[in-house]
Coordinates of C-alpha atoms in Angstrom, one line a residue:
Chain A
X827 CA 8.5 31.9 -9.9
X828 CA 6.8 28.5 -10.7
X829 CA 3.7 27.1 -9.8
X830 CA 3.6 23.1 -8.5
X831 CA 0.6 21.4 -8.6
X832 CA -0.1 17.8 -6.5
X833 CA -3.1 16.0 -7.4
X834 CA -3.7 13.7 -4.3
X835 CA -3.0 14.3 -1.0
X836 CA -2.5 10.2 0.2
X837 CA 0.9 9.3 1.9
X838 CA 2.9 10.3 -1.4
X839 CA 0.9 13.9 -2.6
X840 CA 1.3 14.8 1.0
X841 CA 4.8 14.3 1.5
X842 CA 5.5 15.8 -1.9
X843 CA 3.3 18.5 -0.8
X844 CA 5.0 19.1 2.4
X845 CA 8.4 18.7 1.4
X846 CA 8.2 21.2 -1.5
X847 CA 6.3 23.8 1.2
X848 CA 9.7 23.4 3.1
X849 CA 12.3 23.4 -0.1
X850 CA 10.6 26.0 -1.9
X851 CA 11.7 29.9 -1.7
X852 CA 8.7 32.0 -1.3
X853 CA 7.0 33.5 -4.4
X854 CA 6.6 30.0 -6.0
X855 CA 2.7 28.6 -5.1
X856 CA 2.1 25.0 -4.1
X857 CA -1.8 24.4 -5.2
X858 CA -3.1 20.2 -3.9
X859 CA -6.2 19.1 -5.2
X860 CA -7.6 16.3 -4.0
X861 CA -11.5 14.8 -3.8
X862 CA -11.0 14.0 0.0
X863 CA -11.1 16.9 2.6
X864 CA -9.3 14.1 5.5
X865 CA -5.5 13.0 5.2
X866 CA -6.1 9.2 6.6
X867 CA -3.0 6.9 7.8
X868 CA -4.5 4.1 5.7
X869 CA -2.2 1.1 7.8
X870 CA -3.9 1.8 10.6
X871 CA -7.3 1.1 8.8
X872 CA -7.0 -2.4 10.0
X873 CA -7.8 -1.9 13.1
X874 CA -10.6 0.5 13.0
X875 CA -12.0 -2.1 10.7
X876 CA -11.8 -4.7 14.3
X877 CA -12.8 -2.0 16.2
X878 CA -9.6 -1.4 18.1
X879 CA -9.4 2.5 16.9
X880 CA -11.8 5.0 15.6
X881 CA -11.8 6.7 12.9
X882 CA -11.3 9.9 14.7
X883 CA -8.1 8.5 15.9
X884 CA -6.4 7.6 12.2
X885 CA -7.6 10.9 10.2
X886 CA -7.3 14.6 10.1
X887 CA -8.4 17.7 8.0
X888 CA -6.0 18.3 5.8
X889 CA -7.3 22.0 5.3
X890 CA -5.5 23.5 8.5
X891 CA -2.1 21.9 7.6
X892 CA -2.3 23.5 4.3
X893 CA -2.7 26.9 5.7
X894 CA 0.0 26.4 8.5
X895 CA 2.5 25.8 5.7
X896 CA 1.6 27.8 2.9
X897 CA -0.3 25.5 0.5
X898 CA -3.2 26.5 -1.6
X899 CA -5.8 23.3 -1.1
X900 CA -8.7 23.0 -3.7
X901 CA -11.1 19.8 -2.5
X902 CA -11.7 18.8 -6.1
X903 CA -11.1 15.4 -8.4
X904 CA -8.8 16.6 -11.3
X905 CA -10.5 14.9 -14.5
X906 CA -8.1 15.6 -17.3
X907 CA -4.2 17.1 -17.9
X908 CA -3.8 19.3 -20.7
X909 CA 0.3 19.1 -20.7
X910 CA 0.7 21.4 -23.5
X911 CA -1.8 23.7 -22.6
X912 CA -4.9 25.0 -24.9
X913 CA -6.7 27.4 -27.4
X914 CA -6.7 29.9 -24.7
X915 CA -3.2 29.6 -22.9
X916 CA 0.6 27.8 -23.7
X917 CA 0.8 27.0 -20.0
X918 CA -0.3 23.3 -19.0
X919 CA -3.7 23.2 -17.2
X920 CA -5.2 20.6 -15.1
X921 CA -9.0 20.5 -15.3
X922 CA -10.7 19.7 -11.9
X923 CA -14.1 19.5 -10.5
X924 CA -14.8 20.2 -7.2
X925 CA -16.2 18.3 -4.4
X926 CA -16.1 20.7 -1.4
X927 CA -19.8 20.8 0.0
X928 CA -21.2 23.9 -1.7
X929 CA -19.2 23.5 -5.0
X930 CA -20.1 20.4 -5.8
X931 CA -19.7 19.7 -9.5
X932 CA -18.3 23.2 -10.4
X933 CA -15.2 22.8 -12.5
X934 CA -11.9 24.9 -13.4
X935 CA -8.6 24.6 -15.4
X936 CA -5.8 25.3 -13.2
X937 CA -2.2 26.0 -14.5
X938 CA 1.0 24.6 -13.8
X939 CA 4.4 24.8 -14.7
X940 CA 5.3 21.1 -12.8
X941 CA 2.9 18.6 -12.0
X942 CA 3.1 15.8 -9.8
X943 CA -0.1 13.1 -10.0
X944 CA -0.3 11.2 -6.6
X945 CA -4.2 10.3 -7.6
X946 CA -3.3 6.8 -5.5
X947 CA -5.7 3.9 -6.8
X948 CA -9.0 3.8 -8.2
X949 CA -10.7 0.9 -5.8
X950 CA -12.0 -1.5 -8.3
X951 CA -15.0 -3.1 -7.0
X952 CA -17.0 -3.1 -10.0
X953 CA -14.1 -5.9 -11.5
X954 CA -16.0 -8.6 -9.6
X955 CA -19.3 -8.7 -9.6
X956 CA -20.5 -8.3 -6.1
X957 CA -17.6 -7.5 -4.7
X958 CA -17.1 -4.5 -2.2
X959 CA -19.5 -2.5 0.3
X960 CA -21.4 -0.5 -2.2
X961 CA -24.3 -2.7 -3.3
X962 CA -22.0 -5.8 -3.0
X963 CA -21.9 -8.6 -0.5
X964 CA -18.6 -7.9 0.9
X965 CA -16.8 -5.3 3.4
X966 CA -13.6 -3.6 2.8
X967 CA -11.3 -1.8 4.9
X968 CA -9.9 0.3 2.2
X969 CA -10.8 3.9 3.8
X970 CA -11.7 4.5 7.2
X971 CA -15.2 4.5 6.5
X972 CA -15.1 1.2 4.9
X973 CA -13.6 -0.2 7.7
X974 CA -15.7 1.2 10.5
X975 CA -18.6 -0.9 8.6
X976 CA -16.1 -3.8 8.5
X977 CA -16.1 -3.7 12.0
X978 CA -19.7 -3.2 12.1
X979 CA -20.4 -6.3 9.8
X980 CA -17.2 -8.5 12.2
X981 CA -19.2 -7.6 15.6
X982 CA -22.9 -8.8 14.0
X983 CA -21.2 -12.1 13.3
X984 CA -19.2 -12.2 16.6
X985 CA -22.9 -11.9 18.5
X986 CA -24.2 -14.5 16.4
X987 CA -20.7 -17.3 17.5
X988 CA -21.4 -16.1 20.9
X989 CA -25.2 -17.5 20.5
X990 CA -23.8 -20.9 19.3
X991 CA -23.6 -20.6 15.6
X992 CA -21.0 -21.8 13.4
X993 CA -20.1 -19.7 11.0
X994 CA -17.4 -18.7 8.0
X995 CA -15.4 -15.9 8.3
X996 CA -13.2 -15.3 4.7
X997 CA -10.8 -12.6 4.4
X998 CA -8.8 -12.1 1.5
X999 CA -8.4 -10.9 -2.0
X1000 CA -11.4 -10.2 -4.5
X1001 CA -10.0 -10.5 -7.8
X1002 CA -6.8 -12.4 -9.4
X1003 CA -4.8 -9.3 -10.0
X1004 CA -5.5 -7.5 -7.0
X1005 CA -2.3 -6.0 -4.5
X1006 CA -1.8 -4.9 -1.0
X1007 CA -1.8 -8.7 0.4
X1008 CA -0.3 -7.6 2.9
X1009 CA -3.3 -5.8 4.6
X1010 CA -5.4 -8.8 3.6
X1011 CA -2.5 -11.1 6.0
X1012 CA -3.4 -8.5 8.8
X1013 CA -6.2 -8.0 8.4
X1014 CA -7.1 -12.1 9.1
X1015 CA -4.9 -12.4 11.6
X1016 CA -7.0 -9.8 13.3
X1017 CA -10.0 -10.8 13.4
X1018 CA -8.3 -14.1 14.6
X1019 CA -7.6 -12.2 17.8
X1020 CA -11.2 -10.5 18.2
X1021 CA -12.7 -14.2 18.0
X1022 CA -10.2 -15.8 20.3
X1023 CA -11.1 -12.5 22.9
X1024 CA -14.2 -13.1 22.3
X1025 CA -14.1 -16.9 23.9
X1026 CA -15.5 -17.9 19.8
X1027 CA -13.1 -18.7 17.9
X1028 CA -13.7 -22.4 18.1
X1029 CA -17.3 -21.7 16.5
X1030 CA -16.0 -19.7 13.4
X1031 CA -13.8 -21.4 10.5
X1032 CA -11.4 -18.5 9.3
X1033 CA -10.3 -18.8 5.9
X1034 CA -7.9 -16.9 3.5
X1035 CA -8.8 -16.9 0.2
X1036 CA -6.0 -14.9 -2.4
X1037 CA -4.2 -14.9 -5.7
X1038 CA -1.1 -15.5 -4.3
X1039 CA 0.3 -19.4 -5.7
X1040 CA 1.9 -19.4 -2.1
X1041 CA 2.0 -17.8 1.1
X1042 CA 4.2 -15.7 2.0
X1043 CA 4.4 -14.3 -1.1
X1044 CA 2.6 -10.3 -0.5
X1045 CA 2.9 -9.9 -3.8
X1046 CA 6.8 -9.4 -4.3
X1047 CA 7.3 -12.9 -5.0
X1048 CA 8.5 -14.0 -1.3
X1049 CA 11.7 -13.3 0.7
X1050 CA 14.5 -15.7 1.5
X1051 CA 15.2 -15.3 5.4
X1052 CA 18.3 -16.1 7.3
X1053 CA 18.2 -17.5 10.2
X1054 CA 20.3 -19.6 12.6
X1055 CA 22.6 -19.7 9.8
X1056 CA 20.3 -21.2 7.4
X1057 CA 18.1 -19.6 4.8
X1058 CA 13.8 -20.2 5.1
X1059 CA 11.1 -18.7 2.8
X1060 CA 8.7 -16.5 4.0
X1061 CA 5.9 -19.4 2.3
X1062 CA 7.5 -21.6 5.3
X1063 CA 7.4 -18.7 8.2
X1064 CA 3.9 -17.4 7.3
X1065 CA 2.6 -21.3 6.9
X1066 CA 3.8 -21.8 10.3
X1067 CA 1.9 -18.8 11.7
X1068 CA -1.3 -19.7 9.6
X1069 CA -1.2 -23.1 11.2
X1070 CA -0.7 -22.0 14.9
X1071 CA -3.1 -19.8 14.6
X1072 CA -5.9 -22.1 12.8
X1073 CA -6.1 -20.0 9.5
X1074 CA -7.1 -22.1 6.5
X1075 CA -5.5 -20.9 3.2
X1076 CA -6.4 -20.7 -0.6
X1077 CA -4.0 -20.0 -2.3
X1078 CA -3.6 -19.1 -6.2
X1079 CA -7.4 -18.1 -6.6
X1080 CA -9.5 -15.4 -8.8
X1081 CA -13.1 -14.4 -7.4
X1082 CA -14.9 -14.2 -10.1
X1083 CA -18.2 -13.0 -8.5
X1084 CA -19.6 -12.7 -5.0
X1085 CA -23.5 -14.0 -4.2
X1086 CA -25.3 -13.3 -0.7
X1087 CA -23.5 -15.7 1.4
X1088 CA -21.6 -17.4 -1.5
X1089 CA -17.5 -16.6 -3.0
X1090 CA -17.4 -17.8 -6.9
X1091 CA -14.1 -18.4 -7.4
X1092 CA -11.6 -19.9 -9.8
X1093 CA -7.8 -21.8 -9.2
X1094 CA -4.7 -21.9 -10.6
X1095 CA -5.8 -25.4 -12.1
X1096 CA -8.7 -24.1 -14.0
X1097 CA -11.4 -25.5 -11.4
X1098 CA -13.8 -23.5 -10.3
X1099 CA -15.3 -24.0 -6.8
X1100 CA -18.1 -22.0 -4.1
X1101 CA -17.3 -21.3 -0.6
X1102 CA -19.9 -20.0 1.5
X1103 CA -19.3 -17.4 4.0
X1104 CA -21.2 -15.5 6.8
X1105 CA -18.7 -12.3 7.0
X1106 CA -16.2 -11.2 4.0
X1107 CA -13.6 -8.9 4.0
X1108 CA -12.2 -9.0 0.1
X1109 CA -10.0 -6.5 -1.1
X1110 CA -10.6 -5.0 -4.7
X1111 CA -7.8 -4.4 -8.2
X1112 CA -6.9 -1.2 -8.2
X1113 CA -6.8 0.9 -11.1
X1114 CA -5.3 4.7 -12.1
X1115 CA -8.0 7.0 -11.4
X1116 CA -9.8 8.1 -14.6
X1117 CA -8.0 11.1 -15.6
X1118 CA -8.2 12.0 -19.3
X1119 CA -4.9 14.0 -21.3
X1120 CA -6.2 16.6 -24.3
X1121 CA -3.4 18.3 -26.8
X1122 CA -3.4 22.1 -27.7
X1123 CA -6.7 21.4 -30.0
X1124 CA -7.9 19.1 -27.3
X1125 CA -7.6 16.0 -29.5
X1126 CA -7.2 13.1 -27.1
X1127 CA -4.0 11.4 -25.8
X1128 CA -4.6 9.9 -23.2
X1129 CA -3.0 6.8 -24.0
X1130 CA 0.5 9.0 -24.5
X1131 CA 0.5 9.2 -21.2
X1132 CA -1.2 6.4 -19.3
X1133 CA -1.1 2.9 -19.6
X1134 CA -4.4 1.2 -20.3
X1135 CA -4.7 0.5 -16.6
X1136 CA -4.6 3.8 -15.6
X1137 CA -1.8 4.2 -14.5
X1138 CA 1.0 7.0 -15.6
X1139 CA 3.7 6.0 -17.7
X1140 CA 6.6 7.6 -16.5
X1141 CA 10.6 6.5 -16.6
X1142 CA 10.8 2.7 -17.0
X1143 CA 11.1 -0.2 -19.5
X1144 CA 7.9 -1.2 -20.4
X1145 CA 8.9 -3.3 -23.6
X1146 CA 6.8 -6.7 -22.7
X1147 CA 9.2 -9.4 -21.8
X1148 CA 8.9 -12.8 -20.4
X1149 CA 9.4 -13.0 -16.9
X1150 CA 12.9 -14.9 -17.2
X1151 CA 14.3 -11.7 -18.6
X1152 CA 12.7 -9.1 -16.0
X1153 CA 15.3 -7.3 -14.1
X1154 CA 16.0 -5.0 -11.5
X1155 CA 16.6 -2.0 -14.4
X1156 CA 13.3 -1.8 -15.7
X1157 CA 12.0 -0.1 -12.5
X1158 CA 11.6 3.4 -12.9
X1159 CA 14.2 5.6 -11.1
X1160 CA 13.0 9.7 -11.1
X1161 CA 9.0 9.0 -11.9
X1162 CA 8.9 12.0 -14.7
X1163 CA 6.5 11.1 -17.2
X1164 CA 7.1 9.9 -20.7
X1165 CA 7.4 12.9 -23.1
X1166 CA 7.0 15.3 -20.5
X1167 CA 9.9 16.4 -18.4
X1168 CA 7.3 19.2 -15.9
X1169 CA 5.2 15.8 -14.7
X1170 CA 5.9 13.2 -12.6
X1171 CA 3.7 10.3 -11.0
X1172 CA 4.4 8.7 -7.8
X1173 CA 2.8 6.0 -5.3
X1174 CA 0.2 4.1 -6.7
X1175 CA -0.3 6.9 -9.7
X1176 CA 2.7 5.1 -11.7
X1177 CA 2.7 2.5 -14.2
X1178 CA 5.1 -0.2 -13.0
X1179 CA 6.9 -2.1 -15.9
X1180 CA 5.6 -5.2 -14.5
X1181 CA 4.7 -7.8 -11.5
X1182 CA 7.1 -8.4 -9.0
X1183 CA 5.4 -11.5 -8.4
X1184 CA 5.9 -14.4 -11.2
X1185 CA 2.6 -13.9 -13.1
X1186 CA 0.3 -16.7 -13.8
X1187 CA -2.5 -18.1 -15.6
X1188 CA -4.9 -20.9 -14.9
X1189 CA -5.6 -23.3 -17.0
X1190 CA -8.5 -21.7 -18.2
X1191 CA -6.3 -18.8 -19.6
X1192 CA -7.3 -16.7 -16.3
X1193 CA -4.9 -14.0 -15.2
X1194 CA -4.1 -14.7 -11.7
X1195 CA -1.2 -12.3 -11.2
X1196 CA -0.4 -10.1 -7.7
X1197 CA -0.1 -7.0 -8.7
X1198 CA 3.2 -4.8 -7.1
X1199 CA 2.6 -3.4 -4.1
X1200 CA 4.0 0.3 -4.2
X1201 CA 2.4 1.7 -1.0
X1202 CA 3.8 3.2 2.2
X1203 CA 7.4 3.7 2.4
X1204 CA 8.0 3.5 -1.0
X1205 CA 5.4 5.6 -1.5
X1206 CA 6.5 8.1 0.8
X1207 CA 10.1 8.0 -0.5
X1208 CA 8.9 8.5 -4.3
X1209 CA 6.9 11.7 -3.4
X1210 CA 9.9 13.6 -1.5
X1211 CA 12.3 12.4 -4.9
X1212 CA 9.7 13.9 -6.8
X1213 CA 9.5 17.7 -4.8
X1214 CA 13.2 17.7 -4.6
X1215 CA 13.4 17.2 -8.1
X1216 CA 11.0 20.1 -8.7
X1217 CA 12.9 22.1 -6.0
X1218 CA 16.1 21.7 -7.7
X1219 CA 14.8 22.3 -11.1
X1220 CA 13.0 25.7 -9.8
X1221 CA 16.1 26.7 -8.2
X1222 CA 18.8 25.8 -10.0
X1223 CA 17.7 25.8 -13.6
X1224 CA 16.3 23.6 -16.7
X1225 CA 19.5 21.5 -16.2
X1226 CA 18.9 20.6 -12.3
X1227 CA 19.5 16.8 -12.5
X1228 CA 16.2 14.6 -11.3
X1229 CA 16.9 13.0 -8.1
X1230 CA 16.7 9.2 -8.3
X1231 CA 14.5 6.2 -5.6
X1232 CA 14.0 3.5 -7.1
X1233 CA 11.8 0.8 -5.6
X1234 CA 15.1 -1.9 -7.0
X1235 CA 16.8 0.1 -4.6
X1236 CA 15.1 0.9 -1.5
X1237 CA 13.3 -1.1 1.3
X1238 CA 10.1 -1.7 2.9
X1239 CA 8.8 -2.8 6.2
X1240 CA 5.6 -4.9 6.6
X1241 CA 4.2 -5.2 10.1
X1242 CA 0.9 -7.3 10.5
X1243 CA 0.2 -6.4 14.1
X1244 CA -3.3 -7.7 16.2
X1245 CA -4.4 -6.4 19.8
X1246 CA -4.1 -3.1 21.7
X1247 CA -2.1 -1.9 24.3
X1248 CA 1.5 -2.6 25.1
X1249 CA 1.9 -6.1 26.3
X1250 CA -1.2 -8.2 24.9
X1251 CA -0.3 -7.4 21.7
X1252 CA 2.2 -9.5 18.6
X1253 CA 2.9 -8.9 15.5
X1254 CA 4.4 -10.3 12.4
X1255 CA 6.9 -7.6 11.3
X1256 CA 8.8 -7.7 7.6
X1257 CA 11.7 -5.6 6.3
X1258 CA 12.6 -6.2 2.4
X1259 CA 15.4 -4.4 1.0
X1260 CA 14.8 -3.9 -1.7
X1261 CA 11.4 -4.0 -2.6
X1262 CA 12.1 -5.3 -6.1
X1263 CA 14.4 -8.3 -6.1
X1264 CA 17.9 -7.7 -7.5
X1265 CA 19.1 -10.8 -8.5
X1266 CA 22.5 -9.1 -10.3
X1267 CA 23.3 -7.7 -6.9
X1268 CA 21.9 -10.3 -4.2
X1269 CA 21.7 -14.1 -5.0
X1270 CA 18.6 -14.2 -2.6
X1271 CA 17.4 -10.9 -4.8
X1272 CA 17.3 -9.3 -1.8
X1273 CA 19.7 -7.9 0.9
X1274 CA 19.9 -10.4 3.8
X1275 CA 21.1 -8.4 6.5
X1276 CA 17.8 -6.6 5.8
X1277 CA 15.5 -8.7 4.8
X1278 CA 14.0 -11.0 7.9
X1279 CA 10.6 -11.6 9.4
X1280 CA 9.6 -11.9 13.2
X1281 CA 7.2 -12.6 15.4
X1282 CA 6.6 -11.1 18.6
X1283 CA 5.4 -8.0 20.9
X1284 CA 8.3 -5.6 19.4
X1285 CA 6.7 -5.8 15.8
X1286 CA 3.0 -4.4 18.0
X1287 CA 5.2 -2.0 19.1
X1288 CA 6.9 -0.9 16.1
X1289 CA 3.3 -0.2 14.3
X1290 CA 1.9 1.5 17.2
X1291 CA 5.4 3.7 17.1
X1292 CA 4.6 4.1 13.1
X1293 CA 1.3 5.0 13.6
X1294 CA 1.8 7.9 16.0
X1295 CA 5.4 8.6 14.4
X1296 CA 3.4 9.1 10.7
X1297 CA 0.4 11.1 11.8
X1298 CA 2.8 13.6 13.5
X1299 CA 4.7 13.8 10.7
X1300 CA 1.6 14.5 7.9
X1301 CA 0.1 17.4 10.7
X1302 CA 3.4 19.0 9.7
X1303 CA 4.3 19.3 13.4
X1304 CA 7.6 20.6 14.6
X1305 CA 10.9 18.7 13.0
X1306 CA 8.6 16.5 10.9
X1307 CA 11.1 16.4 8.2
X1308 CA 13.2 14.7 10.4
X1309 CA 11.4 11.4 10.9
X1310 CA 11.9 9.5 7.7
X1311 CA 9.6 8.3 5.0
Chain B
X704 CA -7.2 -25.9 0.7
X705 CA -3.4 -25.2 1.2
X706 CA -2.1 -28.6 3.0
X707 CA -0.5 -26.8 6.4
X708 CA 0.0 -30.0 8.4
X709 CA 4.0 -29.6 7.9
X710 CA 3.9 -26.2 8.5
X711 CA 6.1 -25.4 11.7
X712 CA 4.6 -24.8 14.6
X713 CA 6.6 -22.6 17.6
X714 CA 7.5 -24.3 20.4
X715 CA 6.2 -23.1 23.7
X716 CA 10.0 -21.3 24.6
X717 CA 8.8 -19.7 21.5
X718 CA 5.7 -18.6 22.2
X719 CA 7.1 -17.2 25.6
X720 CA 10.3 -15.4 23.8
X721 CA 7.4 -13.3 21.6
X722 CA 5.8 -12.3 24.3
X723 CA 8.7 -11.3 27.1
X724 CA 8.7 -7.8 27.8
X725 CA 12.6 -7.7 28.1
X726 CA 13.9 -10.0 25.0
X727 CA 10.9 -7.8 23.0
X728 CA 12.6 -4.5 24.2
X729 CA 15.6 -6.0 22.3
X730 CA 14.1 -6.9 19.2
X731 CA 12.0 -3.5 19.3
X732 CA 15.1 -1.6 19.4
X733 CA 16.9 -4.0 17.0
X734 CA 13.9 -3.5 14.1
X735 CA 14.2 0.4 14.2
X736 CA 17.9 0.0 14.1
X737 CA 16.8 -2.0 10.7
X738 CA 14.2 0.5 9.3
X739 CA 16.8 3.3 9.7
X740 CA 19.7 1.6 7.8
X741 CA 17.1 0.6 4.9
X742 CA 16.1 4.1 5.1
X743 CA 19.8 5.1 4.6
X744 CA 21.0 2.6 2.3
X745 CA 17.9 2.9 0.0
X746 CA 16.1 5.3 0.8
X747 CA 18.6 8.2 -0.1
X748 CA 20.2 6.5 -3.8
X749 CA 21.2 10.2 -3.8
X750 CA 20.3 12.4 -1.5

């Protein structure tokens, strides 16, 4: 009998969590920790953050879905891994401190026998001075109640078009190495659509400001479409949609800081330049969540097992090499962690070896670098590898081999959809396969039967059908296992 | 300021093909069609 421990409950500890409550016989426990007491579809964000959903409508307690399948749920932040266990016990311990109102700040050392980190990202607003909707200058749409001030903060400066004011809308990223350009891309494009409802969208200038060199790229370097039997860049199909649509573009930019009113930032050719701005919506880096690793004699080795971004070094090539020489092989493929075979670390809690994205510096010396998307579906995928990994090792012995996903390998669909309802709606919808180019395998580095971008109705429809399809799926409703990650 | 001005734009048949409730059915059922063989072909390297 063996007791799995999850700590995070976003898209990948939940499926992990859910997938080992199915695989695993009774008598072994199932114990997720996680700070947050609400499971939140995160995609969907976007729109509470224009108003088009409430919060109500894209989270859940995650508390009665525990129960329902078995799973002990402690609403606690884990602070440090002892992998090798302590003074007082050879097990392996995770120390956590709980946040459920009433317990606040009371901590514990939990033991495990596998452990699977799915902490997600720690939002790094603090990177950019005066970045981010704590104290900053700047909204976010990162959680649900981030967004619902987003939304908030988009309607004050709607009012203020409507009374004849121009103003400058800027949506984008807050920091050179940030990731999840994608939401940024939707996230513009949304309030695009609120402004034209609104009759004011020839008052407001709409600009997208991000550390991508060009568009199109969402941080995975691009995609090569086919199409009417000749091959386009994604820079060329999302140029076309920021033009028809009136969306100025900056492209290859760090914020540096953020002032009342005023964006600081710097460009890939060392210049440094203002905009001024009325409403904006800048995403932060992420980082690992702070989570600390102690030996036996709780000396400190941390850095054994994270990288110095926080992030969990787990089964892939991280010898530093120039981008020329970056292949599809130095992705990880089961997620255990370095030097421990009981631990593995999925979704954002993983280290990747390196950008996807060609990584760049100013002329200043500046990093200005997208950092690898590894949300949603992949996310999804890596936490089910990772519980029938544990599944197989708990039934079948020591030698159970890991089960493999690796993000070289497997695809990923990006739809940027604006409106409600199910004809005034359009979306730009992506598929990559894979996620990581393969240049050994594809001359395009990716698949081209499955790699395309459209625009159109069917993409609103396909997010809407996600949307539903996902939050069925994490209330752990009947057949959930059967609709895919 | 990224120079758009030779971006592409859509032409109006365009515009109206993104928006037709009958070619969209299409292309709705063609992009799950898509997710579902990326979620077999990648998705399960081996399982």
């Amino acid at each position: 009998m063996a007791d799995v421990v999850v700590l995070g409950a976003g898209v990948s500890g939940h499926t992990a969590a859910l997938h080992l409550s199915r695989l695993l016989p009774s008598g072994n426990t199932i114990t997720v920790v996680s700070p947050n007491s609400q499971w939140n579809w995160i995609p969907s964000n976007i729109w509470v953050g224009v108003g088009k959903m409430s919060k109500k409508q894209v989270v859940f307690p995650l508390a009665p879905v525990y129960k329902k399948k078995g799973v002990r749920f402690l609403q606690a932040k884990a602070t440090a891994i002892r992998p090798v266990g302590d003074e007082e016990s050879d097990r392996p311990g995770v120390d956590i401190e709980y946040t459920l109102p009433g317990k606040e700040g009371q901590t514990e050392r939990i033991r495990y026998d596998y452990l699977i980190n799915a902490t997600g990202p720690q939002l790094k607003f603090g990177a950019t001075p005066g970045l981010g909707p704590d104290g900053g200058n700047t909204v976010s749409v990162c959680t649900a109640d981030h967004a619902i001030e987003a939304s908030h903060s988009l309607k004050v400066a709607i009012e203020r078009l409507k009374g004849g004011e121009k103003l400058t809308l800027v949506v984008g990223m807050g920091h050179g190495t940030c990731t999840c350009e994608g939401a940024a891309f939707e996230y513009v494009f949304n309030v695009d659509h609120e402004l034209r409802e609104a009759g004011v969208r020839d008052n407001a200038r709409l600009v997208y400001l991000t550390n991508e060199a060009q568009l199109g790229d969402f941080g995975v370097d691009g995609m090569v479409f086919e199409e009417r039997g000749f091959q386009t860049t994604s820079e060329l199909w999302t140029g076309s949609l920021f033009r028809e649509r009136g969306v100025e573009a900056i492209l290859g930019a760090h914020v540096s800081r953020v002032e009342p009113g005023v964006v600081h930032y710097e460009t890939l050719d060392g210049n440094h330049h203002t905009l001024e701005f009325d409403f904006g919506m800048l995403l932060p880096p992420f980082g690992g969540v702070a989570l600390k690793a102690f030996d036996r004699e709780g000396g400190e080795i941390t850095d054994q097992l994270f990288a110095p971004s926080g992030f969990m070094k787990v089964d892939a090539d991280y010898t530093p090499k120039p981008y020329e020489e970056w292949t599809a092989a130095d992705w990880p493929k089961t997620y255990q962690a370095v030097g421990y075979d009981n631990i593995w670390a999925v979704g954002i809690a993983f280290a990747p070896p390196h950008q996807i994205s060609r990584p760049r510096k100013s002329a200043n010396g500046t990093v200005i670098a997208p950092s690898p998307p590894r949300t949603g579906m992949p996310s999804g995928v890596m936490g089910k590898t990772a519980a029938m990994s544990i599944a197989d090792r708990i039934k079948k012995g020591p030698s159970a081999k890991n089960h493999d996903a690796s993000m070289a390998a497997m695809g990923a669909a990006c739809v940027a959809s604006v409106g409600q309802g199910l004809t005034t709606g359009s979306a730009a919808a992506m598929t990559m396969l894979p996620v990581v180019p393969d240049y050994q395998k594809f001359p395009t580095g990716r698949d081209l039967a499955d790699t395309r971008g459209e625009v159109g109705l069917a993409g609103h429809w396909v997010k809407l059908m996600l949307h539903y399809l996902f939050i069925y799926k994490a209330k752990a409703l009947p057949l959930w296992q059967l609709i895919p990650e | 300021m990224a120079d758009l001005s030779r971006a592409p734009l859509p032409t109006e048949a365009t515009l109206r093909r993104r928006q037709s409730l009958v070619r969209q059915f299409f292309r709705f059922i063609a992009y799950d069609l898509r997710i579902m063989r990326m979620v077999l072909k990648g998705h399960s390297q081996d399982h």
